[in-house]
């Protein structure tokens, strides 16, 4: 719920007065009345995905997280080997830097759009959703 509020606050700073849609699963903490009221105040409309549907309707799970994990494993391994070859320890800060690099590679507008399209949510394609459900 804190992540949703953080998103809403950042959204309201950068897009004052504009409405946005936040899609969430049915986790109990997402339905906290105080959080939902604050989201409404910040012009964030909430759409809860149907129960037990996040495995096939969650855009992040479709392409983005798989690509992120793939790139993270590759880049972290490469970076770790470079550190060893340079005779230095691979630090937590090295890993944080890798994460930042992989985020930039993975979370592109094109990848985000492709993820939404693949699950059939944008553009809305009920036939794709039905195929993924069955």
JSON list of C-alpha atoms in Angstrom, two decimals:
[
{"chain": "A", "resi": 1, "resn": "UNK", "atom": "CA", "xyz": [0.00, 0.00, 0.00]},
{"chain": "A", "resi": 2, "resn": "UNK", "atom": "CA", "xyz": [2.92, 2.34, 0.59]},
{"chain": "A", "resi": 3, "resn": "UNK", "atom": "CA", "xyz": [4.11, 1.82, -2.96]},
{"chain": "A", "resi": 4, "resn": "UNK", "atom": "CA", "xyz": [0.68, 2.80, -4.29]},
{"chain": "A", "resi": 5, "resn": "UNK", "atom": "CA", "xyz": [0.73, 5.97, -2.20]},
{"chain": "A", "resi": 6, "resn": "UNK", "atom": "CA", "xyz": [4.28, 6.79, -3.25]},
{"chain": "A", "resi": 7, "resn": "UNK", "atom": "CA", "xyz": [3.23, 6.38, -6.90]},
{"chain": "A", "resi": 8, "resn": "UNK", "atom": "CA", "xyz": [0.20, 8.59, -6.37]},
{"chain": "A", "resi": 9, "resn": "UNK", "atom": "CA", "xyz": [2.18, 11.33, -4.68]},
{"chain": "A", "resi": 10, "resn": "UNK", "atom": "CA", "xyz": [4.84, 11.38, -7.40]},
{"chain": "A", "resi": 11, "resn": "UNK", "atom": "CA", "xyz": [2.10, 11.32, -10.05]},
{"chain": "A", "resi": 12, "resn": "UNK", "atom": "CA", "xyz": [0.32, 14.28, -8.46]},
{"chain": "A", "resi": 13, "resn": "UNK", "atom": "CA", "xyz": [3.55, 16.31, -8.38]},
{"chain": "A", "resi": 14, "resn": "UNK", "atom": "CA", "xyz": [4.39, 15.71, -12.02]},
{"chain": "A", "resi": 15, "resn": "UNK", "atom": "CA", "xyz": [0.84, 15.60, -13.42]},
{"chain": "A", "resi": 16, "resn": "UNK", "atom": "CA", "xyz": [-1.13, 17.93, -11.15]},
{"chain": "A", "resi": 17, "resn": "UNK", "atom": "CA", "xyz": [-4.87, 17.59, -11.69]},
{"chain": "A", "resi": 18, "resn": "UNK", "atom": "CA", "xyz": [-4.58, 14.75, -14.23]},
{"chain": "A", "resi": 19, "resn": "UNK", "atom": "CA", "xyz": [-6.25, 11.43, -13.52]},
{"chain": "A", "resi": 20, "resn": "UNK", "atom": "CA", "xyz": [-4.52, 8.09, -13.85]},
{"chain": "A", "resi": 21, "resn": "UNK", "atom": "CA", "xyz": [-5.42, 4.44, -13.49]},
{"chain": "A", "resi": 22, "resn": "UNK", "atom": "CA", "xyz": [-3.62, 2.13, -11.07]},
{"chain": "A", "resi": 23, "resn": "UNK", "atom": "CA", "xyz": [-4.27, -1.58, -11.51]},
{"chain": "A", "resi": 24, "resn": "UNK", "atom": "CA", "xyz": [-3.74, -3.80, -8.48]},
{"chain": "A", "resi": 25, "resn": "UNK", "atom": "CA", "xyz": [-4.34, -7.37, -7.45]},
{"chain": "A", "resi": 26, "resn": "UNK", "atom": "CA", "xyz": [-6.66, -8.29, -4.59]},
{"chain": "A", "resi": 27, "resn": "UNK", "atom": "CA", "xyz": [-4.10, -8.37, -1.79]},
{"chain": "A", "resi": 28, "resn": "UNK", "atom": "CA", "xyz": [-5.90, -7.35, 1.37]},
{"chain": "A", "resi": 29, "resn": "UNK", "atom": "CA", "xyz": [-3.59, -4.43, 2.14]},
{"chain": "A", "resi": 30, "resn": "UNK", "atom": "CA", "xyz": [-4.40, -2.91, -1.26]},
{"chain": "A", "resi": 31, "resn": "UNK", "atom": "CA", "xyz": [-7.99, -2.50, -0.12]},
{"chain": "A", "resi": 32, "resn": "UNK", "atom": "CA", "xyz": [-7.24, -0.40, 2.97]},
{"chain": "A", "resi": 33, "resn": "UNK", "atom": "CA", "xyz": [-9.91, 2.31, 3.12]},
{"chain": "A", "resi": 34, "resn": "UNK", "atom": "CA", "xyz": [-7.48, 5.07, 4.15]},
{"chain": "A", "resi": 35, "resn": "UNK", "atom": "CA", "xyz": [-5.20, 4.27, 1.22]},
{"chain": "A", "resi": 36, "resn": "UNK", "atom": "CA", "xyz": [-8.06, 4.13, -1.28]},
{"chain": "A", "resi": 37, "resn": "UNK", "atom": "CA", "xyz": [-9.40, 7.48, -0.06]},
{"chain": "A", "resi": 38, "resn": "UNK", "atom": "CA", "xyz": [-5.96, 9.07, -0.38]},
{"chain": "A", "resi": 39, "resn": "UNK", "atom": "CA", "xyz": [-5.60, 7.66, -3.89]},
{"chain": "A", "resi": 40, "resn": "UNK", "atom": "CA", "xyz": [-8.96, 9.16, -4.83]},
{"chain": "A", "resi": 41, "resn": "UNK", "atom": "CA", "xyz": [-7.89, 12.52, -3.39]},
{"chain": "A", "resi": 42, "resn": "UNK", "atom": "CA", "xyz": [-4.75, 12.38, -5.54]},
{"chain": "A", "resi": 43, "resn": "UNK", "atom": "CA", "xyz": [-6.83, 11.66, -8.71]},
{"chain": "A", "resi": 44, "resn": "UNK", "atom": "CA", "xyz": [-5.77, 8.01, -8.96]},
{"chain": "A", "resi": 45, "resn": "UNK", "atom": "CA", "xyz": [-8.52, 5.61, -10.02]},
{"chain": "A", "resi": 46, "resn": "UNK", "atom": "CA", "xyz": [-7.99, 2.05, -8.84]},
{"chain": "A", "resi": 47, "resn": "UNK", "atom": "CA", "xyz": [-8.95, -1.02, -10.83]},
{"chain": "A", "resi": 48, "resn": "UNK", "atom": "CA", "xyz": [-8.66, -4.34, -9.05]},
{"chain": "A", "resi": 49, "resn": "UNK", "atom": "CA", "xyz": [-7.84, -7.26, -11.31]},
{"chain": "A", "resi": 50, "resn": "UNK", "atom": "CA", "xyz": [-10.26, -10.18, -10.96]},
{"chain": "A", "resi": 51, "resn": "UNK", "atom": "CA", "xyz": [-9.27, -12.67, -8.23]},
{"chain": "A", "resi": 52, "resn": "UNK", "atom": "CA", "xyz": [-6.73, -15.30, -9.31]},
{"chain": "A", "resi": 53, "resn": "UNK", "atom": "CA", "xyz": [-6.01, -13.55, -12.60]},
{"chain": "A", "resi": 54, "resn": "UNK", "atom": "CA", "xyz": [-2.67, -11.85, -11.98]},
{"chain": "A", "resi": 55, "resn": "UNK", "atom": "CA", "xyz": [-0.72, -14.82, -13.35]},
{"chain": "A", "resi": 56, "resn": "UNK", "atom": "CA", "xyz": [-2.08, -14.13, -16.84]},
{"chain": "A", "resi": 57, "resn": "UNK", "atom": "CA", "xyz": [-3.20, -10.48, -16.71]},
{"chain": "A", "resi": 58, "resn": "UNK", "atom": "CA", "xyz": [-0.24, -8.84, -14.98]},
{"chain": "A", "resi": 59, "resn": "UNK", "atom": "CA", "xyz": [1.70, -6.96, -17.67]},
{"chain": "A", "resi": 60, "resn": "UNK", "atom": "CA", "xyz": [4.88, -6.78, -15.61]},
{"chain": "A", "resi": 61, "resn": "UNK", "atom": "CA", "xyz": [4.97, -10.54, -15.24]},
{"chain": "A", "resi": 62, "resn": "UNK", "atom": "CA", "xyz": [4.59, -11.10, -18.97]},
{"chain": "A", "resi": 63, "resn": "UNK", "atom": "CA", "xyz": [7.71, -9.61, -20.55]},
{"chain": "A", "resi": 64, "resn": "UNK", "atom": "CA", "xyz": [9.27, -7.02, -18.30]},
{"chain": "A", "resi": 65, "resn": "UNK", "atom": "CA", "xyz": [10.23, -9.08, -15.27]},
{"chain": "A", "resi": 66, "resn": "UNK", "atom": "CA", "xyz": [11.42, -12.01, -17.37]},
{"chain": "A", "resi": 67, "resn": "UNK", "atom": "CA", "xyz": [13.60, -9.68, -19.44]},
{"chain": "A", "resi": 68, "resn": "UNK", "atom": "CA", "xyz": [14.80, -7.91, -16.29]},
{"chain": "A", "resi": 69, "resn": "UNK", "atom": "CA", "xyz": [15.84, -11.19, -14.65]},
{"chain": "A", "resi": 70, "resn": "UNK", "atom": "CA", "xyz": [17.56, -12.40, -17.82]},
{"chain": "A", "resi": 71, "resn": "UNK", "atom": "CA", "xyz": [19.55, -9.19, -18.24]},
{"chain": "A", "resi": 72, "resn": "UNK", "atom": "CA", "xyz": [20.28, -8.97, -14.52]},
{"chain": "A", "resi": 73, "resn": "UNK", "atom": "CA", "xyz": [21.77, -12.46, -14.41]},
{"chain": "A", "resi": 74, "resn": "UNK", "atom": "CA", "xyz": [23.90, -11.81, -17.48]},
{"chain": "A", "resi": 75, "resn": "UNK", "atom": "CA", "xyz": [25.13, -8.32, -16.53]},
{"chain": "A", "resi": 76, "resn": "UNK", "atom": "CA", "xyz": [25.73, -9.20, -12.86]},
{"chain": "A", "resi": 77, "resn": "UNK", "atom": "CA", "xyz": [27.74, -12.28, -13.81]},
{"chain": "A", "resi": 78, "resn": "UNK", "atom": "CA", "xyz": [29.76, -10.30, -16.37]},
{"chain": "A", "resi": 79, "resn": "UNK", "atom": "CA", "xyz": [30.35, -7.49, -13.84]},
{"chain": "A", "resi": 80, "resn": "UNK", "atom": "CA", "xyz": [31.32, -9.97, -11.11]},
{"chain": "A", "resi": 81, "resn": "UNK", "atom": "CA", "xyz": [33.83, -11.71, -13.40]},
{"chain": "A", "resi": 82, "resn": "UNK", "atom": "CA", "xyz": [35.31, -8.31, -14.32]},
{"chain": "A", "resi": 83, "resn": "UNK", "atom": "CA", "xyz": [35.74, -7.47, -10.64]},
{"chain": "A", "resi": 84, "resn": "UNK", "atom": "CA", "xyz": [37.55, -10.76, -10.02]},
{"chain": "A", "resi": 85, "resn": "UNK", "atom": "CA", "xyz": [39.77, -10.21, -13.07]},
{"chain": "A", "resi": 86, "resn": "UNK", "atom": "CA", "xyz": [40.64, -6.75, -11.72]},
{"chain": "A", "resi": 87, "resn": "UNK", "atom": "CA", "xyz": [41.54, -8.29, -8.36]},
{"chain": "A", "resi": 88, "resn": "UNK", "atom": "CA", "xyz": [38.81, -6.55, -6.39]},
{"chain": "A", "resi": 89, "resn": "UNK", "atom": "CA", "xyz": [35.80, -7.68, -4.41]},
{"chain": "A", "resi": 90, "resn": "UNK", "atom": "CA", "xyz": [32.33, -7.49, -5.95]},
{"chain": "A", "resi": 91, "resn": "UNK", "atom": "CA", "xyz": [30.40, -5.17, -3.63]},
{"chain": "A", "resi": 92, "resn": "UNK", "atom": "CA", "xyz": [26.76, -4.50, -2.88]},
{"chain": "A", "resi": 93, "resn": "UNK", "atom": "CA", "xyz": [27.20, -1.10, -4.56]},
{"chain": "A", "resi": 94, "resn": "UNK", "atom": "CA", "xyz": [28.42, -2.88, -7.71]},
{"chain": "A", "resi": 95, "resn": "UNK", "atom": "CA", "xyz": [25.20, -4.89, -7.71]},
{"chain": "A", "resi": 96, "resn": "UNK", "atom": "CA", "xyz": [23.07, -1.77, -7.17]},
{"chain": "A", "resi": 97, "resn": "UNK", "atom": "CA", "xyz": [24.78, -0.17, -10.16]},
{"chain": "A", "resi": 98, "resn": "UNK", "atom": "CA", "xyz": [24.02, -3.27, -12.23]},
{"chain": "A", "resi": 99, "resn": "UNK", "atom": "CA", "xyz": [20.35, -3.10, -11.21]},
{"chain": "A", "resi": 100, "resn": "UNK", "atom": "CA", "xyz": [20.16, 0.55, -12.33]},
{"chain": "A", "resi": 101, "resn": "UNK", "atom": "CA", "xyz": [21.78, -0.33, -15.65]},
{"chain": "A", "resi": 102, "resn": "UNK", "atom": "CA", "xyz": [19.43, -3.27, -16.24]},
{"chain": "A", "resi": 103, "resn": "UNK", "atom": "CA", "xyz": [16.37, -1.18, -15.37]},
{"chain": "A", "resi": 104, "resn": "UNK", "atom": "CA", "xyz": [17.30, 1.27, -18.13]},
{"chain": "A", "resi": 105, "resn": "UNK", "atom": "CA", "xyz": [17.77, -1.58, -20.62]},
{"chain": "A", "resi": 106, "resn": "UNK", "atom": "CA", "xyz": [14.57, -3.38, -19.69]},
{"chain": "A", "resi": 107, "resn": "UNK", "atom": "CA", "xyz": [11.91, -0.85, -18.70]},
{"chain": "A", "resi": 108, "resn": "UNK", "atom": "CA", "xyz": [11.63, 0.90, -22.04]},
{"chain": "A", "resi": 109, "resn": "UNK", "atom": "CA", "xyz": [8.44, 2.35, -23.46]},
{"chain": "A", "resi": 110, "resn": "UNK", "atom": "CA", "xyz": [8.47, -0.29, -26.20]},
{"chain": "A", "resi": 111, "resn": "UNK", "atom": "CA", "xyz": [8.77, -3.17, -23.71]},
{"chain": "A", "resi": 112, "resn": "UNK", "atom": "CA", "xyz": [6.06, -1.76, -21.47]},
{"chain": "A", "resi": 113, "resn": "UNK", "atom": "CA", "xyz": [3.67, -1.33, -24.41]},
{"chain": "A", "resi": 114, "resn": "UNK", "atom": "CA", "xyz": [4.45, -4.83, -25.66]},
{"chain": "A", "resi": 115, "resn": "UNK", "atom": "CA", "xyz": [3.70, -6.29, -22.21]},
{"chain": "A", "resi": 116, "resn": "UNK", "atom": "CA", "xyz": [0.31, -4.57, -22.04]},
{"chain": "A", "resi": 117, "resn": "UNK", "atom": "CA", "xyz": [-0.50, -5.72, -25.56]},
{"chain": "A", "resi": 118, "resn": "UNK", "atom": "CA", "xyz": [0.61, -9.31, -24.92]},
{"chain": "A", "resi": 119, "resn": "UNK", "atom": "CA", "xyz": [-1.80, -9.73, -22.02]},
{"chain": "A", "resi": 120, "resn": "UNK", "atom": "CA", "xyz": [-4.64, -8.12, -24.00]},
{"chain": "A", "resi": 121, "resn": "UNK", "atom": "CA", "xyz": [-5.22, -5.15, -21.71]},
{"chain": "A", "resi": 122, "resn": "UNK", "atom": "CA", "xyz": [-4.06, -2.32, -24.01]},
{"chain": "A", "resi": 123, "resn": "UNK", "atom": "CA", "xyz": [-5.30, -2.22, -26.59]},
{"chain": "A", "resi": 124, "resn": "UNK", "atom": "CA", "xyz": [-8.12, -4.19, -25.03]},
{"chain": "A", "resi": 125, "resn": "UNK", "atom": "CA", "xyz": [-8.43, -7.57, -26.72]},
{"chain": "A", "resi": 126, "resn": "UNK", "atom": "CA", "xyz": [-10.78, -9.98, -24.97]},
{"chain": "A", "resi": 127, "resn": "UNK", "atom": "CA", "xyz": [-9.77, -12.82, -27.32]},
{"chain": "A", "resi": 128, "resn": "UNK", "atom": "CA", "xyz": [-6.16, -12.62, -26.07]},
{"chain": "A", "resi": 129, "resn": "UNK", "atom": "CA", "xyz": [-7.33, -12.61, -22.46]},
{"chain": "A", "resi": 130, "resn": "UNK", "atom": "CA", "xyz": [-9.53, -15.66, -23.07]},
{"chain": "A", "resi": 131, "resn": "UNK", "atom": "CA", "xyz": [-6.64, -17.53, -24.73]},
{"chain": "A", "resi": 132, "resn": "UNK", "atom": "CA", "xyz": [-4.34, -16.78, -21.81]},
{"chain": "A", "resi": 133, "resn": "UNK", "atom": "CA", "xyz": [-7.00, -17.82, -19.30]},
{"chain": "A", "resi": 134, "resn": "UNK", "atom": "CA", "xyz": [-7.75, -21.20, -20.84]}
]
